[in-house]
Coordinates of C-alpha atoms in Angstrom, one line a residue:
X389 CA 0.0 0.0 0.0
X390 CA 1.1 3.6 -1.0
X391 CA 2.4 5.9 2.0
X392 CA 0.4 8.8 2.0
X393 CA 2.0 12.6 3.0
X394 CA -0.7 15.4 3.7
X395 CA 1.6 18.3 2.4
X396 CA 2.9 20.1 -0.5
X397 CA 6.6 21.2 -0.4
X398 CA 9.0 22.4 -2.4
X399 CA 11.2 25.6 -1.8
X400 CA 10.3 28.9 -2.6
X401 CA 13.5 31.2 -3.6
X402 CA 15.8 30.2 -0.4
X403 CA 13.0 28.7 1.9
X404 CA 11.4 25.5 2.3
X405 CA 7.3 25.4 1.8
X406 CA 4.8 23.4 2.9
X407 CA 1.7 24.0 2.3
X408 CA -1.4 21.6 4.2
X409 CA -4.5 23.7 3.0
X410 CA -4.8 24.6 -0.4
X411 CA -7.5 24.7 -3.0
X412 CA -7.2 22.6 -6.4
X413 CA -7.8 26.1 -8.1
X414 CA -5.3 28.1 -6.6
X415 CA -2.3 29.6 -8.9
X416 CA 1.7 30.3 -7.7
X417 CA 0.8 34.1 -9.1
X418 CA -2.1 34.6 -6.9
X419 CA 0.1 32.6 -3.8
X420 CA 2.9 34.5 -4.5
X421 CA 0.9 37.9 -4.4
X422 CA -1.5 37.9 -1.7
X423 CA 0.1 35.1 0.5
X424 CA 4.0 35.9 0.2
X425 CA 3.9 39.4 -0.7
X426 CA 6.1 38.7 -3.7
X427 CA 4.7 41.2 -6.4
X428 CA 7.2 41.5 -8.8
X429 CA 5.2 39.1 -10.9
X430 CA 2.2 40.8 -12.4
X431 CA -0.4 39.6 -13.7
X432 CA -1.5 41.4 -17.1
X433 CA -3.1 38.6 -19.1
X434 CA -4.0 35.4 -16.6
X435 CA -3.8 33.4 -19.5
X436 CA 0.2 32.4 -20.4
X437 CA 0.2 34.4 -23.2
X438 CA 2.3 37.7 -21.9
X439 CA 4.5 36.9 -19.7
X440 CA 4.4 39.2 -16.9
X441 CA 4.4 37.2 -14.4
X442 CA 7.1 34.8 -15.5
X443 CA 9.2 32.8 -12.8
X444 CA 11.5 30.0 -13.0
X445 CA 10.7 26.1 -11.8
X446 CA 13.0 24.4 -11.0
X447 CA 12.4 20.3 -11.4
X448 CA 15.0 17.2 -10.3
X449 CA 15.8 16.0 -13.8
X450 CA 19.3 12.7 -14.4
X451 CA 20.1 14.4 -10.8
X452 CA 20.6 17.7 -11.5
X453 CA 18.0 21.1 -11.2
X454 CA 16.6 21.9 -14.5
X455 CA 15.0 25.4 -14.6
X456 CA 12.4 26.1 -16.7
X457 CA 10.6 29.8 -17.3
X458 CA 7.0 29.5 -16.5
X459 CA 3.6 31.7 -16.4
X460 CA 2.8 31.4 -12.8
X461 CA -0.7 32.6 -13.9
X462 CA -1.8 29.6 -15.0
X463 CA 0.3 27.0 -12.7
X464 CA -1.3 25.6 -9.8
X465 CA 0.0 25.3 -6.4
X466 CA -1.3 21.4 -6.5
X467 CA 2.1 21.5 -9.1
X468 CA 5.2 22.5 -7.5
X469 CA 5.4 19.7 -5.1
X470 CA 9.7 19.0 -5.1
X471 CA 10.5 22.1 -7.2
X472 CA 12.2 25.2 -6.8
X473 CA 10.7 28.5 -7.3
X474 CA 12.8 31.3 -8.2
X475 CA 11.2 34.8 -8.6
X476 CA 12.4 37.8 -9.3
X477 CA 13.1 39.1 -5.9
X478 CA 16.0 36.4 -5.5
X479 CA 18.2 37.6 -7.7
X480 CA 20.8 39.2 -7.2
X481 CA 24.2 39.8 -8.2
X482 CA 28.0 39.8 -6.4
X483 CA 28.6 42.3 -3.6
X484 CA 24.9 42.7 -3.6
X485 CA 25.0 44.3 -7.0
X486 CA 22.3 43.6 -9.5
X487 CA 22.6 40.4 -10.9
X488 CA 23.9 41.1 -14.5
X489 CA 20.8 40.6 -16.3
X490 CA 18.8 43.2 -14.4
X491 CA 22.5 45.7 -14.9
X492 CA 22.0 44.8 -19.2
X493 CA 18.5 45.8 -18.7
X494 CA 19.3 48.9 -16.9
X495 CA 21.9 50.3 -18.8
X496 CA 20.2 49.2 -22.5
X497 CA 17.2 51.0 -21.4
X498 CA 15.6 47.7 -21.7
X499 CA 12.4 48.9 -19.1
X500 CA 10.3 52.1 -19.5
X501 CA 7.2 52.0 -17.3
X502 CA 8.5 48.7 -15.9
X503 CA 5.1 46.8 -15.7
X504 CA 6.8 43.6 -18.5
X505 CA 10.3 43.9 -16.8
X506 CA 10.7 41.3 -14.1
X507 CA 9.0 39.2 -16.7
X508 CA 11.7 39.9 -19.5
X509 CA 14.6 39.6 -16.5
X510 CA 13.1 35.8 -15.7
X511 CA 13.4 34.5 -19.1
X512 CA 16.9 36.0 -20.0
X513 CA 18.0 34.9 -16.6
X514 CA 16.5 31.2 -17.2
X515 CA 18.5 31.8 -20.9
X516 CA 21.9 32.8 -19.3
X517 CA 21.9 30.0 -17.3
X518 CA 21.7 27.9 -20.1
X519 CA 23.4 29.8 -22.7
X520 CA 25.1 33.3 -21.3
X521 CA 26.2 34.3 -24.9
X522 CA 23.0 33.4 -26.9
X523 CA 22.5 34.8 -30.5
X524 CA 19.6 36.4 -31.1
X525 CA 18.0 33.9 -32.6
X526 CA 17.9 32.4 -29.2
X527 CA 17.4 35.6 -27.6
X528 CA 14.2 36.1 -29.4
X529 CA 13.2 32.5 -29.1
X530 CA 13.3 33.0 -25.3
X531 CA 11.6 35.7 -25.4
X532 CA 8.6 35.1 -27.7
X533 CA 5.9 34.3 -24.1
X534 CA 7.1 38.1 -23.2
X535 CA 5.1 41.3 -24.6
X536 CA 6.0 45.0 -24.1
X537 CA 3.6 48.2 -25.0
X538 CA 6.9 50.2 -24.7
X539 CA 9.8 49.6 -25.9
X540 CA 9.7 48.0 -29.2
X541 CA 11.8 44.8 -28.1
X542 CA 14.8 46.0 -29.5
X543 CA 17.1 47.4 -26.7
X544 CA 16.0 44.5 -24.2
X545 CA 17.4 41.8 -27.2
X546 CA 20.6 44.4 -26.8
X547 CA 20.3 43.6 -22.9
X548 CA 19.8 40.0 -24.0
X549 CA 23.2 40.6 -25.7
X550 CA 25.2 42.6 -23.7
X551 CA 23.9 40.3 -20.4
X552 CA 27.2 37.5 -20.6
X553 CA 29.2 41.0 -19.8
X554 CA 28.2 41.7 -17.1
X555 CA 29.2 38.4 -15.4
X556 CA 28.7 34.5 -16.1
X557 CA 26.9 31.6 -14.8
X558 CA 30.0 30.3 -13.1
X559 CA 29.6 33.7 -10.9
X560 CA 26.3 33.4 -9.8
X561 CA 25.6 33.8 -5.9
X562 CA 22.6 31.6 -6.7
X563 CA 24.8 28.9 -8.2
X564 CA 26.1 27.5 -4.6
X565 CA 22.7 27.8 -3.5
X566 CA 21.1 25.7 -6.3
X567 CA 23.5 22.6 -5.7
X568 CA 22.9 22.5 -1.8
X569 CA 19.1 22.7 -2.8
X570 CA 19.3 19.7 -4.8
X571 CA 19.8 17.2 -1.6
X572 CA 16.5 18.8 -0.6
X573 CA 14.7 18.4 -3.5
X574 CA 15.1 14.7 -3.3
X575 CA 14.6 14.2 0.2
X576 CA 10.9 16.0 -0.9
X577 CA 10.5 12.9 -3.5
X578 CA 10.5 10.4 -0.6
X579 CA 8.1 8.0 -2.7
X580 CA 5.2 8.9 -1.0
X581 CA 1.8 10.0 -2.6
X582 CA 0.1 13.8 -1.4
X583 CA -3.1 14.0 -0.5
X584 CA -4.7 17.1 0.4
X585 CA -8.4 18.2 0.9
X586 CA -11.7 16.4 0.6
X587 CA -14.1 15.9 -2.2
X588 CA -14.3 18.6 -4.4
X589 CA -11.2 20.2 -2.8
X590 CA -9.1 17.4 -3.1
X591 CA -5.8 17.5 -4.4
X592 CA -4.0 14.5 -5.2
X593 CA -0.1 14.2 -6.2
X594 CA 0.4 10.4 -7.3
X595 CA 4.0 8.6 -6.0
X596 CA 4.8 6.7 -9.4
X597 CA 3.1 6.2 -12.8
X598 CA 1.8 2.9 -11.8
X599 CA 0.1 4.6 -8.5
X600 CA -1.2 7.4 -11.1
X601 CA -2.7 4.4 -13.1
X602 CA -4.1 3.0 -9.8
X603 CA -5.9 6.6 -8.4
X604 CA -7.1 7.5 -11.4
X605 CA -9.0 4.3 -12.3
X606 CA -11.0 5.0 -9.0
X607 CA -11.4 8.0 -9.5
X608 CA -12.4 8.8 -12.8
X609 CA -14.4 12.4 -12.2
X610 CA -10.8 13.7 -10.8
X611 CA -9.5 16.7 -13.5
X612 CA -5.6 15.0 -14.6
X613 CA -3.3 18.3 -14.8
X614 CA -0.1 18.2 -16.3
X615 CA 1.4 21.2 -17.6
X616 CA -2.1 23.3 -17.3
X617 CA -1.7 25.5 -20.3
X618 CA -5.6 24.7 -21.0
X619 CA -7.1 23.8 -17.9
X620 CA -5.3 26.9 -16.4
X621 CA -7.8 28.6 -18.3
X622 CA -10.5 27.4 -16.9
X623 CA -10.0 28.7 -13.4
X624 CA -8.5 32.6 -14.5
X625 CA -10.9 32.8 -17.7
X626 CA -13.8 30.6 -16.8
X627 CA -13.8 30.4 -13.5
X628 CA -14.5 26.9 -13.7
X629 CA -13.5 24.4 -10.6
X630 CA -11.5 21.7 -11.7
X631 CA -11.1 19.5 -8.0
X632 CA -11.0 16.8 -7.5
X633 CA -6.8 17.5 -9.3
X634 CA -4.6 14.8 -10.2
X635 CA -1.4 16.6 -10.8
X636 CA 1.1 14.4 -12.6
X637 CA 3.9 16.9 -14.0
X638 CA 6.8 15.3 -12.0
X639 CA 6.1 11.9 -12.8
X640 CA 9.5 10.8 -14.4
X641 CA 8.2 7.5 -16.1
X642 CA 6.2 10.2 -17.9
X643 CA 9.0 12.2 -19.4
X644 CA 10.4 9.1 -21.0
X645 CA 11.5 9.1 -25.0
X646 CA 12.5 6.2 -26.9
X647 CA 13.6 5.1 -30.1
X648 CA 14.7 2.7 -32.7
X649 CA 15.3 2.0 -36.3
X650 CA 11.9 3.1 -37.1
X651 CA 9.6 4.7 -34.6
X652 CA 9.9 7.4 -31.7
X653 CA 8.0 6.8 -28.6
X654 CA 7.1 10.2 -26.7
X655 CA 5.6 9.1 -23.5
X656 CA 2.4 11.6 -22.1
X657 CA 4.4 13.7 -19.9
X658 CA 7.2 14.7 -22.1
X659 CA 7.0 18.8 -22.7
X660 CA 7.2 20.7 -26.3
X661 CA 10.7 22.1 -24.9
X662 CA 11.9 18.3 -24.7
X663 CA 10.5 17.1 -27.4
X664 CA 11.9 19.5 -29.8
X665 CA 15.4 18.0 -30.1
X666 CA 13.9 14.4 -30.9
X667 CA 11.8 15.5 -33.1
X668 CA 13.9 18.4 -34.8
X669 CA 16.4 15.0 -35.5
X670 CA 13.9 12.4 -37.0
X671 CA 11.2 15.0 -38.5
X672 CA 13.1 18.3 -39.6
X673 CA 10.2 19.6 -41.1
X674 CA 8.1 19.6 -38.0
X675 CA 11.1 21.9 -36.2
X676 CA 9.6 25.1 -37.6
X677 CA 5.7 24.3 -36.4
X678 CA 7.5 24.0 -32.9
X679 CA 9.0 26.8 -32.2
X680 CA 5.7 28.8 -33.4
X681 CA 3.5 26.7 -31.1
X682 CA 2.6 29.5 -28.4
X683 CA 6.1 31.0 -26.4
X684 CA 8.7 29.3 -24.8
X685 CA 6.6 29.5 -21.2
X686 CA 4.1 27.6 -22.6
X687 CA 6.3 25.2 -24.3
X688 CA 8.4 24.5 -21.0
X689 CA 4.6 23.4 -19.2
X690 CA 2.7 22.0 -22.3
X691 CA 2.9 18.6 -23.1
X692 CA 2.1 16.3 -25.9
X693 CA -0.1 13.6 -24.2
X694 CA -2.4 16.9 -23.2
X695 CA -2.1 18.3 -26.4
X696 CA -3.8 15.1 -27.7
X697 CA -5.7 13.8 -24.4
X698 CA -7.8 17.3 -24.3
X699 CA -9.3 16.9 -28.1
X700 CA -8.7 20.2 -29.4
X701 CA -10.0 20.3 -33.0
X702 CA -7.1 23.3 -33.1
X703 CA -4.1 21.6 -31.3
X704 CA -0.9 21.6 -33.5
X705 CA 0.4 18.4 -32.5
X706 CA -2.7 16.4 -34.2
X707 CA -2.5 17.0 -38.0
X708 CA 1.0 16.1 -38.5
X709 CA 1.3 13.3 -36.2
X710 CA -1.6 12.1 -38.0
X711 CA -0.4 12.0 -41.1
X712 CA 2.6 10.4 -39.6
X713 CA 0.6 7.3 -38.9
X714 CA 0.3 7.9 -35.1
X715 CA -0.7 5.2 -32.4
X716 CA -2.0 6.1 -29.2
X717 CA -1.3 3.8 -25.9
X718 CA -4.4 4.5 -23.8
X719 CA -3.9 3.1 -19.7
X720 CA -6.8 2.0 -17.2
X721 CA -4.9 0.4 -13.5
X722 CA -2.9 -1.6 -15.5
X723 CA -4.9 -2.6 -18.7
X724 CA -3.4 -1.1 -21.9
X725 CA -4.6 -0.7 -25.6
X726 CA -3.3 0.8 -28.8
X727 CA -5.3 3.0 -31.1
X728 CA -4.8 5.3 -34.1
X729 CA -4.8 8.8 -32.8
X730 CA -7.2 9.8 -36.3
X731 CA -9.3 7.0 -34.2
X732 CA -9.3 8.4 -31.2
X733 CA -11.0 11.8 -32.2
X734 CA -14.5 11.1 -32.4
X735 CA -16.7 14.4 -32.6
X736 CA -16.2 17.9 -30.6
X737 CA -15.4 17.3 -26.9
X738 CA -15.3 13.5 -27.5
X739 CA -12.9 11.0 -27.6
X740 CA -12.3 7.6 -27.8
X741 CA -11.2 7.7 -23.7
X742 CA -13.3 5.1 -20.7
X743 CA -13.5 6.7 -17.5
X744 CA -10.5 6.1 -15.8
X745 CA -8.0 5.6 -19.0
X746 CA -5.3 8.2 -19.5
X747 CA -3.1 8.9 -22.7
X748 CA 0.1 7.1 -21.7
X749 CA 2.4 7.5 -24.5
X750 CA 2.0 8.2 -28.1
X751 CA 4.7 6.4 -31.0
X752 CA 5.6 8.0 -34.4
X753 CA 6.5 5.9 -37.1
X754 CA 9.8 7.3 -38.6
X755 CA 8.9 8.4 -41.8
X756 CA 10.3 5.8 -44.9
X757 CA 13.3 7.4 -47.4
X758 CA 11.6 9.2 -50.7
X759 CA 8.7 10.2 -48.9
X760 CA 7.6 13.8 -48.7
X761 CA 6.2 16.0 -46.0
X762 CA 5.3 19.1 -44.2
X763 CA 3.3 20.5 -42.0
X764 CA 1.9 24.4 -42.3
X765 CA 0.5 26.8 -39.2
X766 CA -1.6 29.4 -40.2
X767 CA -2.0 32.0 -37.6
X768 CA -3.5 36.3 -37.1
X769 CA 0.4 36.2 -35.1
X770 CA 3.4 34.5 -37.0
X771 CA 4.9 34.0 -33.0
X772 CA 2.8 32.6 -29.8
X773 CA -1.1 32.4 -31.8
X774 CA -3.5 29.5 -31.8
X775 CA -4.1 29.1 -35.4
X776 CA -6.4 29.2 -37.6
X777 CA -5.8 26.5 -39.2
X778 CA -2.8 23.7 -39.1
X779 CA -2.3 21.0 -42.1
X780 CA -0.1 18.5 -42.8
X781 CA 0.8 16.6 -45.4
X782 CA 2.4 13.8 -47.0
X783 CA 2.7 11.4 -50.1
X784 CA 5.2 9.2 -52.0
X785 CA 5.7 9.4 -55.4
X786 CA 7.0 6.0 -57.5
X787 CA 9.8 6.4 -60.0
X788 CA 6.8 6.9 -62.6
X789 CA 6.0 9.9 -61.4
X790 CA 2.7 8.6 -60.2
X791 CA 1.1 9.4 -56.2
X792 CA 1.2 5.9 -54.5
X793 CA 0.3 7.2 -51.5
X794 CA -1.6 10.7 -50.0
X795 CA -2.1 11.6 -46.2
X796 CA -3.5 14.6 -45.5
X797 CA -5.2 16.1 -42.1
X798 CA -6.3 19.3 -41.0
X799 CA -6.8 21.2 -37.4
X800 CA -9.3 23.9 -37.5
X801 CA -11.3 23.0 -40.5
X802 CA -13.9 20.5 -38.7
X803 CA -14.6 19.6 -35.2
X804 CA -11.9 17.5 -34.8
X805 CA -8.6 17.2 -36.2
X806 CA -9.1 15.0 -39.3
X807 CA -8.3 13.8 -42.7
X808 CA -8.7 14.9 -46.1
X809 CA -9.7 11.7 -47.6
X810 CA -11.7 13.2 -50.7
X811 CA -8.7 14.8 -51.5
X812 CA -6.4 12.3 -50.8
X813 CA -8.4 9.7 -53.4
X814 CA -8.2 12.6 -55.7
X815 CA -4.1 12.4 -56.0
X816 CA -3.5 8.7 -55.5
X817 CA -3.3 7.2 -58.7
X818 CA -2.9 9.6 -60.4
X819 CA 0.5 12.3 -61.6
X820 CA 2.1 14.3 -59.4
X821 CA 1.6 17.6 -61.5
X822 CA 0.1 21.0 -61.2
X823 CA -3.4 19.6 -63.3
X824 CA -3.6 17.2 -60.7
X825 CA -3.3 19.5 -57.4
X826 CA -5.4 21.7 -59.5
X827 CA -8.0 19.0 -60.1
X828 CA -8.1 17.8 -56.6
X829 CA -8.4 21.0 -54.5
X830 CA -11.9 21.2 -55.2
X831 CA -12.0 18.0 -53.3
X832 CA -11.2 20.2 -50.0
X833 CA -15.3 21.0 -50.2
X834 CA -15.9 17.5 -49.8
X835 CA -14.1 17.1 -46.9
X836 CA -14.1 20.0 -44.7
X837 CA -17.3 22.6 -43.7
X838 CA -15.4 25.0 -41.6
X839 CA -17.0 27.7 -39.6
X840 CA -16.2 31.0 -39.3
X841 CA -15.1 32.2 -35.5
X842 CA -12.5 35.0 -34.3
X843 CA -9.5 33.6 -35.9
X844 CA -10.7 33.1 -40.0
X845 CA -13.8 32.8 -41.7
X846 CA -14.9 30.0 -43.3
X847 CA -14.2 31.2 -46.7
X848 CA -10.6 31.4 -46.1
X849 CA -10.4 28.5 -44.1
X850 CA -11.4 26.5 -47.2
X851 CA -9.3 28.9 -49.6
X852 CA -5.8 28.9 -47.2
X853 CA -6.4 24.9 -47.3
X854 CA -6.4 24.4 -51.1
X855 CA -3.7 26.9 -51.5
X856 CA -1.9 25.1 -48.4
X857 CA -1.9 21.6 -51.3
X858 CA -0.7 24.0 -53.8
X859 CA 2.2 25.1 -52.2
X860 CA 3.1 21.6 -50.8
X861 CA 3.6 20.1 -54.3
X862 CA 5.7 23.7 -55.3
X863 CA 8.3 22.7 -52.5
X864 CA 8.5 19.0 -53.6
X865 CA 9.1 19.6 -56.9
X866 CA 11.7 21.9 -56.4
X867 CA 9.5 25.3 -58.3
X868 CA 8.8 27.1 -55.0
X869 CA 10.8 28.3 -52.3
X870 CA 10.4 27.5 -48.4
X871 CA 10.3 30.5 -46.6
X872 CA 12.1 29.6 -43.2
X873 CA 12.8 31.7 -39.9
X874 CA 16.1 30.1 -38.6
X875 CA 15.7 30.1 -34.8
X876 CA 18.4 28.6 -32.8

């Protein structure tokens, strides 16, 4: 039988927390502003999409801290049991200088009314630690959860530049701090399950993957929160309640990656952030879809399995792992199955998902030599926008020039993500040539009714769809050229 601990801890800056009364609902933002008095992080959005109120988390990762820039807007208390929370108020420099980020931000006039700064300083900070000379490809990558009504971006990327002058990691007073913390950290992860809070207030924090499996089969009405980038939402825009929680963000089985000669396993857990590399490596073409999907924030919390498990007929990760020929491994206690993810979509706000089963992993078939694909984002923003639409595509073409083989699947044209098989049987068989793309566009109708919301009409759904087909056979056959935004 599980041991059971009745507290959430993890340290705060320099001191240890634990917390024995908190609601499901409750965010680090709203903790760190009315119960600790911490209020350099602001809130200006309560969604994850500006970046005010960005902190650092720091999570036990192959026995060393990994920090990752987060909106603490939209992160639950429920979620830092065994981190490390760094905000803006613990950093400082040598001598009790300012630490060298906030000096590059001074002196490049980086801040003007100061209400986006300690926002920019957290994820230039969380950058430096990683990388203190960045270029600004990476500068800009880092900084893409961030917005500013002031300055016009471009003397904070000259902070962003200038910051590896005015000291180094090695330097860091927080440096000797963070390695004593780590002892701590683990003695937290004692291999104990948390539970706090009854009923509708409960909050539970699972011990393993198989205890995860074990909770959530009896309790099926419990909310699972990962990385809360949608269910976040819920609580600051909706004002929904979401207990009883299941939070399941430090589960290491979770974070797991594996590969082989021809597939790539991602298991549930595993973050955008950490599954760029991988993917970057076995799918190129999938690198540049990444690095639009929302900012870096959100990529460090949002994960794939949620990305698929919450049935988003808009997600990003859907259409192109689709195409891919994705399998899904769905978990009740300790029964498993394996399904197509097109099969698991089944109409808006339902999936193919039992009380009590949870997306455990999902495995992408590496993608066979000769074959050609891509996958397109169309989006109001080019950086951190839901889109309007997201397609993918991909076919093989035999030495005669003929399509053997079409897979095509949209987000954002239809309640679900979902294939264009209309248009698919409309290029199979048949040459890969402009009369053909031109012939089978009209195919798109067939397939897809979109609606028109906020983000595109229906019109141009349909239009950007056809014209998405066109410009996929332009970049295969070598007439068009690929417009890229190198990011490092």
């Amino acid at each position: 039988m599980t041991a059971v601990s009745g507290a959430i801890r993890f340290i705060l800056n320099g001191e240890e927390i634990s917390l024995t009364d908190i609601r499901p609902e409750t965010t680090l933002l709203d903790w760190l502003r009315l119960e600790q008095r911490l209020r350099g992080s602001k809130e200006g959005c309560a969604e994850g999409d500006c970046g005010a109120c960005t902190v650092l988390v720091g999570r036990l990762m192959d026995d060393e801290i990994i920090y990752d820039s987060v909106t603490a807007c939209i992160r639950f208390m429920g979620s830092l049991h065994g981190t490390h929370v760094v905000t803006i108020e613990h950093l400082r420099g040598e001598k009790g200088n300012l630490h060298p980020v906030q000096q590059a931000m001074v002196d490049h006039h980086g801040s003007q009314c100061g209400f986006c700064t300690p926002g920019f300083v957290m994820s230039l900070y969380g950058l430096w630690m990683r990388n203190p000379d960045p270029s600004q490809g990476a500068i800009e990558k880092a900084l893409q959860g961030n917005l500013c009504r002031c300055t016009g971006y471009a003397p904070i990327i000259r902070a962003g530049k200038a910051m590896s002058s005015y000291g180094l990691p090695q330097g860091d007073p927080l440096l000797a701090e963070r390695i004593a913390l780590k002892d701590k950290i683990k003695a937290i992860h004692d291999g104990r399950r948390v539970e706090l809070g009854e009923d509708a207030e409960r909050i539970i924090v699972p011990a393993s993957l198989d205890d995860f499996a074990a909770v959530y089969e009896a309790n099926p009405e419990a909310t699972i929160v990962n990385g809360s980038t949608d269910v976040g939402l819920w609580v600051t825009k909706f004002m929904r309640p979401i207990g009883p929680v299941i939070f399941i963000n430090h589960l290491q089985e979770l974070k797991a990656i594996a590969d082989n000669a021809s597939e790539v396993r991602f298991y549930a857990g595993v973050s955008y952030s950490e599954a760029l590399p991988v993917l970057a490596e076995n799918f190129p073409d999938m690198a540049e879809l990444w690095n639009r999907i929302a900012g870096e924030q959100i990529r460090n919390m949002g994960t794939l399995g949620g990305n698929i498990a919450n049935g988003s007929p808009i997600g990003d990760t859907p259409p192109p792992f689709i195409v891919l020929g994705a399998r899904l491994t769905l978990r009740r206690g300790s029964h498993r199955r394996e399904i197509k993810l097109e099969d698991y979509f089944i109409a808006y706000g339902k999936q193919d998902r039992q009380p009590g089963e949870f997306v455990e992993s999902v495995t992408l078939p590496l993608l066979p030599t000769g074959e050609k694909f891509a996958v397109y984002k169309i989006s109001k923003r080019r950086e951190e926008d839901i889109s309007a639409l997201c397609g993918a595509f991909r076919v093989f073409v035999n030495d005669g020039g003929t399509v053997g083989m079409a897979r095509i699947a949209f987000g954002g044209m239809a309640a679900t993500p979902k294939r264009a098989k209309a248009v698919e049987a409309a290029l199979v068989g048949r040459p890969w040539t402009q009369e053909t793309i031109d012939a089978a566009v009209a195919a798109f109708a067939e397939d897809y009714q979109p609606i028109s919301d906020m983000r595109a009409s229906a019109d141009y759904r349909l239009l950007s769809a056809q014209n998405l087909l066109k410009r996929f056979f332009l970049e295969t056959t070598g007439h068009g050229q690929r417009l890229r935004r190198e990011v490092a």
